[in-house]
Amino acid sequence: MGITGNANSQQPEEKIPWEEGVSLTWNDFKAKSPQNSKFKANTNTGITFSWGLKIEKGNETLTYEVNSFFFPKLSWAEQGSKDNHLLKHEQTHFDITELHARKLRKGLSEIELNQNVRKNLNDLYETIENERSLMQKEYDRQTNHSLNREAEVKWQKLVKEELFKLNSYRN
């Protein structure tokens, strides 16, 4: 017997998975920049997860897959603004998404299996998604969308350290 579930937002066809040691390039940003935007670039990322519950000989086992992605067709940059500093800022947005994918994997590894498993899994996903959204906004606020270079360095270091702490939960 098995139960399966998904928590995926609508996703465009093209997506780039987060990968250790691989960074975004400006060629990955394929959407057209909107007119009159007050920003120089936009990174669109997301987390997907799927799960299954197996019951064999009275023992329940949760299986799951969690991935973080960058969506090229929803991400853009103004032509005249493409420099390495801004690209690092956008990469950190992607890294924040991977950080939360790792938090989700950790949470899934610790979840109790009971009659409310579906609700518990969905609640965990929603909690992590909300935390991710808040962290993305706080990152932009504190770095003034990449203009505050001192804050930018602090955030890049923080995200790198947090990713390292959850290294055992990487794909």
PDB file of C-alpha atoms in Angstrom:
ATOM      1  CA  MET A   1       0.000   0.000   0.000  1.00  0.00           C
ATOM      2  CA  GLY A   2       1.279   3.487  -0.711  1.00  0.00           C
ATOM      3  CA  ILE A   3       0.244   7.105  -0.572  1.00  0.00           C
ATOM      4  CA  THR A   4       1.851   9.811  -2.699  1.00  0.00           C
ATOM      5  CA  GLY A   5       1.633  13.568  -2.817  1.00  0.00           C
ATOM      6  CA  ASN A   6       3.121  16.616  -4.472  1.00  0.00           C
ATOM      7  CA  ALA A   7       3.673  20.232  -3.506  1.00  0.00           C
ATOM      8  CA  ASN A   8       4.698  22.035  -6.673  1.00  0.00           C
ATOM      9  CA  SER A   9       3.931  25.505  -7.817  1.00  0.00           C
ATOM     10  CA  GLN A  10       3.147  25.925 -11.493  1.00  0.00           C
ATOM     11  CA  GLN A  11       6.436  25.719 -13.280  1.00  0.00           C
ATOM     12  CA  PRO A  12       7.583  26.722 -16.721  1.00  0.00           C
ATOM     13  CA  GLU A  13       9.094  23.998 -18.840  1.00  0.00           C
ATOM     14  CA  GLU A  14      12.730  25.135 -18.638  1.00  0.00           C
ATOM     15  CA  LYS A  15      14.436  24.937 -15.266  1.00  0.00           C
ATOM     16  CA  ILE A  16      17.992  24.695 -13.976  1.00  0.00           C
ATOM     17  CA  PRO A  17      18.592  22.615 -10.846  1.00  0.00           C
ATOM     18  CA  TRP A  18      20.808  24.059  -8.114  1.00  0.00           C
ATOM     19  CA  GLU A  19      24.163  22.300  -8.238  1.00  0.00           C
ATOM     20  CA  GLU A  20      27.162  22.588  -5.907  1.00  0.00           C
ATOM     21  CA  GLY A  21      29.947  24.614  -7.514  1.00  0.00           C
ATOM     22  CA  VAL A  22      27.860  25.677 -10.523  1.00  0.00           C
ATOM     23  CA  SER A  23      26.887  29.340 -10.768  1.00  0.00           C
ATOM     24  CA  LEU A  24      24.364  31.147 -12.873  1.00  0.00           C
ATOM     25  CA  THR A  25      25.528  33.101 -15.914  1.00  0.00           C
ATOM     26  CA  TRP A  26      23.825  36.005 -17.593  1.00  0.00           C
ATOM     27  CA  ASN A  27      22.918  33.636 -20.453  1.00  0.00           C
ATOM     28  CA  ASP A  28      20.593  31.855 -18.009  1.00  0.00           C
ATOM     29  CA  PHE A  29      18.373  34.951 -17.746  1.00  0.00           C
ATOM     30  CA  LYS A  30      16.057  34.578 -20.742  1.00  0.00           C
ATOM     31  CA  ALA A  31      12.982  36.655 -19.952  1.00  0.00           C
ATOM     32  CA  LYS A  32      12.602  40.156 -21.329  1.00  0.00           C
ATOM     33  CA  SER A  33      13.050  42.852 -18.689  1.00  0.00           C
ATOM     34  CA  PRO A  34       9.824  44.729 -18.020  1.00  0.00           C
ATOM     35  CA  GLN A  35       9.573  48.390 -18.956  1.00  0.00           C
ATOM     36  CA  ASN A  36       9.806  50.879 -16.119  1.00  0.00           C
ATOM     37  CA  SER A  37      11.117  48.373 -13.590  1.00  0.00           C
ATOM     38  CA  LYS A  38      12.974  49.920 -10.674  1.00  0.00           C
ATOM     39  CA  PHE A  39      15.173  46.805 -10.532  1.00  0.00           C
ATOM     40  CA  LYS A  40      18.100  45.773 -12.721  1.00  0.00           C
ATOM     41  CA  ALA A  41      17.466  42.024 -12.600  1.00  0.00           C
ATOM     42  CA  ASN A  42      15.063  39.431 -11.282  1.00  0.00           C
ATOM     43  CA  THR A  43      15.731  35.817 -10.346  1.00  0.00           C
ATOM     44  CA  ASN A  44      12.824  33.399 -10.255  1.00  0.00           C
ATOM     45  CA  THR A  45      13.465  30.238  -8.228  1.00  0.00           C
ATOM     46  CA  GLY A  46      11.405  27.576  -6.526  1.00  0.00           C
ATOM     47  CA  ILE A  47      11.351  24.355  -4.560  1.00  0.00           C
ATOM     48  CA  THR A  48       9.544  21.188  -5.556  1.00  0.00           C
ATOM     49  CA  PHE A  49       8.953  18.112  -3.480  1.00  0.00           C
ATOM     50  CA  SER A  50       7.231  14.826  -3.957  1.00  0.00           C
ATOM     51  CA  TRP A  51       6.714  12.092  -1.445  1.00  0.00           C
ATOM     52  CA  GLY A  52       5.476   8.589  -0.999  1.00  0.00           C
ATOM     53  CA  LEU A  53       4.450   6.537   1.994  1.00  0.00           C
ATOM     54  CA  LYS A  54       5.049   2.805   1.872  1.00  0.00           C
ATOM     55  CA  ILE A  55       3.622   0.353   4.314  1.00  0.00           C
ATOM     56  CA  GLU A  56       5.369  -2.995   4.255  1.00  0.00           C
ATOM     57  CA  LYS A  57       4.909  -5.634   6.938  1.00  0.00           C
ATOM     58  CA  GLY A  58       3.395  -3.030   9.256  1.00  0.00           C
ATOM     59  CA  ASN A  59       6.296  -0.570   8.921  1.00  0.00           C
ATOM     60  CA  GLU A  60       5.750   2.855   7.376  1.00  0.00           C
ATOM     61  CA  THR A  61       8.513   4.447   5.356  1.00  0.00           C
ATOM     62  CA  LEU A  62       8.476   7.972   3.952  1.00  0.00           C
ATOM     63  CA  THR A  63      10.286   8.496   0.673  1.00  0.00           C
ATOM     64  CA  TYR A  64      10.702  11.969  -0.786  1.00  0.00           C
ATOM     65  CA  GLU A  65      12.506  14.065  -3.334  1.00  0.00           C
ATOM     66  CA  VAL A  66      13.226  17.770  -2.924  1.00  0.00           C
ATOM     67  CA  ASN A  67      14.783  19.999  -5.580  1.00  0.00           C
ATOM     68  CA  SER A  68      15.510  23.687  -5.981  1.00  0.00           C
ATOM     69  CA  PHE A  69      15.349  25.272  -9.402  1.00  0.00           C
ATOM     70  CA  PHE A  70      16.087  28.474 -11.293  1.00  0.00           C
ATOM     71  CA  PHE A  71      13.573  29.361 -14.017  1.00  0.00           C
ATOM     72  CA  PRO A  72      15.329  31.035 -16.986  1.00  0.00           C
ATOM     73  CA  LYS A  73      12.164  32.067 -18.827  1.00  0.00           C
ATOM     74  CA  LEU A  74      10.923  33.947 -15.755  1.00  0.00           C
ATOM     75  CA  SER A  75      14.281  35.548 -14.868  1.00  0.00           C
ATOM     76  CA  TRP A  76      15.636  38.677 -16.520  1.00  0.00           C
ATOM     77  CA  ALA A  77      18.366  41.334 -16.412  1.00  0.00           C
ATOM     78  CA  GLU A  78      18.678  44.719 -18.072  1.00  0.00           C
ATOM     79  CA  GLN A  79      21.328  44.666 -20.782  1.00  0.00           C
ATOM     80  CA  GLY A  80      23.317  47.598 -19.409  1.00  0.00           C
ATOM     81  CA  SER A  81      23.357  46.272 -15.849  1.00  0.00           C
ATOM     82  CA  LYS A  82      24.973  42.869 -16.287  1.00  0.00           C
ATOM     83  CA  ASP A  83      28.058  42.942 -14.077  1.00  0.00           C
ATOM     84  CA  ASN A  84      29.630  40.339 -11.793  1.00  0.00           C
ATOM     85  CA  HIS A  85      28.468  42.032  -8.611  1.00  0.00           C
ATOM     86  CA  LEU A  86      24.807  41.924  -9.659  1.00  0.00           C
ATOM     87  CA  LEU A  87      25.177  38.351 -10.892  1.00  0.00           C
ATOM     88  CA  LYS A  88      26.498  37.314  -7.449  1.00  0.00           C
ATOM     89  CA  HIS A  89      23.466  39.006  -5.895  1.00  0.00           C
ATOM     90  CA  GLU A  90      21.143  36.998  -8.123  1.00  0.00           C
ATOM     91  CA  GLN A  91      23.101  33.792  -7.424  1.00  0.00           C
ATOM     92  CA  THR A  92      22.591  34.375  -3.704  1.00  0.00           C
ATOM     93  CA  HIS A  93      18.829  34.421  -4.304  1.00  0.00           C
ATOM     94  CA  PHE A  94      19.220  30.973  -5.899  1.00  0.00           C
ATOM     95  CA  ASP A  95      21.432  29.840  -2.990  1.00  0.00           C
ATOM     96  CA  ILE A  96      18.759  30.963  -0.508  1.00  0.00           C
ATOM     97  CA  THR A  97      16.301  28.724  -2.324  1.00  0.00           C
ATOM     98  CA  GLU A  98      18.707  25.777  -2.060  1.00  0.00           C
ATOM     99  CA  LEU A  99      19.182  26.544   1.644  1.00  0.00           C
ATOM    100  CA  HIS A 100      15.454  26.157   2.154  1.00  0.00           C
ATOM    101  CA  ALA A 101      15.366  22.985   0.060  1.00  0.00           C
ATOM    102  CA  ARG A 102      17.906  21.583   2.526  1.00  0.00           C
ATOM    103  CA  LYS A 103      15.775  22.746   5.456  1.00  0.00           C
ATOM    104  CA  LEU A 104      12.827  20.950   3.897  1.00  0.00           C
ATOM    105  CA  ARG A 105      14.858  17.752   3.442  1.00  0.00           C
ATOM    106  CA  LYS A 106      15.931  17.967   7.093  1.00  0.00           C
ATOM    107  CA  GLY A 107      12.343  18.494   8.216  1.00  0.00           C
ATOM    108  CA  LEU A 108      11.133  15.585   6.101  1.00  0.00           C
ATOM    109  CA  SER A 109      13.799  13.322   7.593  1.00  0.00           C
ATOM    110  CA  GLU A 110      12.493  14.158  11.082  1.00  0.00           C
ATOM    111  CA  ILE A 111       8.742  14.092  10.462  1.00  0.00           C
ATOM    112  CA  GLU A 112       6.592  11.725  12.499  1.00  0.00           C
ATOM    113  CA  LEU A 113       4.463   9.331  10.520  1.00  0.00           C
ATOM    114  CA  ASN A 114       0.889   9.266  11.789  1.00  0.00           C
ATOM    115  CA  GLN A 115      -2.646   9.549  10.451  1.00  0.00           C
ATOM    116  CA  ASN A 116      -2.069  13.266   9.743  1.00  0.00           C
ATOM    117  CA  VAL A 117       1.020  12.682   7.574  1.00  0.00           C
ATOM    118  CA  ARG A 118      -0.411  14.454   4.508  1.00  0.00           C
ATOM    119  CA  LYS A 119      -1.347  17.554   6.537  1.00  0.00           C
ATOM    120  CA  ASN A 120       1.993  17.505   8.387  1.00  0.00           C
ATOM    121  CA  LEU A 121       3.934  17.307   5.109  1.00  0.00           C
ATOM    122  CA  ASN A 122       1.949  20.133   3.543  1.00  0.00           C
ATOM    123  CA  ASP A 123       2.306  22.249   6.699  1.00  0.00           C
ATOM    124  CA  LEU A 124       6.070  21.683   6.705  1.00  0.00           C
ATOM    125  CA  TYR A 125       6.319  22.669   3.034  1.00  0.00           C
ATOM    126  CA  GLU A 126       4.233  25.825   3.597  1.00  0.00           C
ATOM    127  CA  THR A 127       6.345  26.804   6.617  1.00  0.00           C
ATOM    128  CA  ILE A 128       9.598  26.412   4.658  1.00  0.00           C
ATOM    129  CA  GLU A 129       8.158  28.288   1.657  1.00  0.00           C
ATOM    130  CA  ASN A 130       7.075  31.172   3.907  1.00  0.00           C
ATOM    131  CA  GLU A 131      10.524  31.284   5.545  1.00  0.00           C
ATOM    132  CA  ARG A 132      12.162  31.292   2.111  1.00  0.00           C
ATOM    133  CA  SER A 133       9.990  34.141   0.877  1.00  0.00           C
ATOM    134  CA  LEU A 134      10.693  36.204   3.997  1.00  0.00           C
ATOM    135  CA  MET A 135      14.446  35.577   3.748  1.00  0.00           C
ATOM    136  CA  GLN A 136      14.492  36.587   0.065  1.00  0.00           C
ATOM    137  CA  LYS A 137      12.703  39.849   0.914  1.00  0.00           C
ATOM    138  CA  GLU A 138      14.976  40.551   3.896  1.00  0.00           C
ATOM    139  CA  TYR A 139      18.049  39.893   1.748  1.00  0.00           C
ATOM    140  CA  ASP A 140      16.885  42.448  -0.816  1.00  0.00           C
ATOM    141  CA  ARG A 141      15.906  44.909   1.905  1.00  0.00           C
ATOM    142  CA  GLN A 142      19.239  44.748   3.741  1.00  0.00           C
ATOM    143  CA  THR A 143      21.339  44.792   0.567  1.00  0.00           C
ATOM    144  CA  ASN A 144      19.111  47.424  -1.070  1.00  0.00           C
ATOM    145  CA  HIS A 145      18.785  45.067  -4.067  1.00  0.00           C
ATOM    146  CA  SER A 146      22.603  44.710  -4.353  1.00  0.00           C
ATOM    147  CA  LEU A 147      23.471  48.399  -3.873  1.00  0.00           C
ATOM    148  CA  ASN A 148      24.746  47.974  -0.290  1.00  0.00           C
ATOM    149  CA  ARG A 149      27.971  46.077  -0.974  1.00  0.00           C
ATOM    150  CA  GLU A 150      28.897  45.664   2.686  1.00  0.00           C
ATOM    151  CA  ALA A 151      25.563  43.997   3.458  1.00  0.00           C
ATOM    152  CA  GLU A 152      25.920  41.945   0.283  1.00  0.00           C
ATOM    153  CA  VAL A 153      29.207  40.429   1.511  1.00  0.00           C
ATOM    154  CA  LYS A 154      27.664  39.638   4.917  1.00  0.00           C
ATOM    155  CA  TRP A 155      24.692  37.913   3.305  1.00  0.00           C
ATOM    156  CA  GLN A 156      26.809  35.882   0.905  1.00  0.00           C
ATOM    157  CA  LYS A 157      28.903  34.681   3.843  1.00  0.00           C
ATOM    158  CA  LEU A 158      25.809  33.914   5.947  1.00  0.00           C
ATOM    159  CA  VAL A 159      24.127  31.899   3.192  1.00  0.00           C
ATOM    160  CA  LYS A 160      27.326  29.990   2.452  1.00  0.00           C
ATOM    161  CA  GLU A 161      27.720  29.133   6.161  1.00  0.00           C
ATOM    162  CA  GLU A 162      24.083  28.044   6.472  1.00  0.00           C
ATOM    163  CA  LEU A 163      24.378  25.849   3.374  1.00  0.00           C
ATOM    164  CA  PHE A 164      27.470  24.258   4.905  1.00  0.00           C
ATOM    165  CA  LYS A 165      25.641  23.563   8.196  1.00  0.00           C
ATOM    166  CA  LEU A 166      23.018  21.640   6.227  1.00  0.00           C
ATOM    167  CA  ASN A 167      25.536  19.955   3.933  1.00  0.00           C
ATOM    168  CA  SER A 168      24.283  16.497   4.893  1.00  0.00           C
ATOM    169  CA  TYR A 169      20.886  17.458   3.416  1.00  0.00           C
ATOM    170  CA  ARG A 170      22.133  18.379  -0.058  1.00  0.00           C
ATOM    171  CA  ASN A 171      21.075  16.303  -3.056  1.00  0.00           C
TER     172      ASN A 171
END
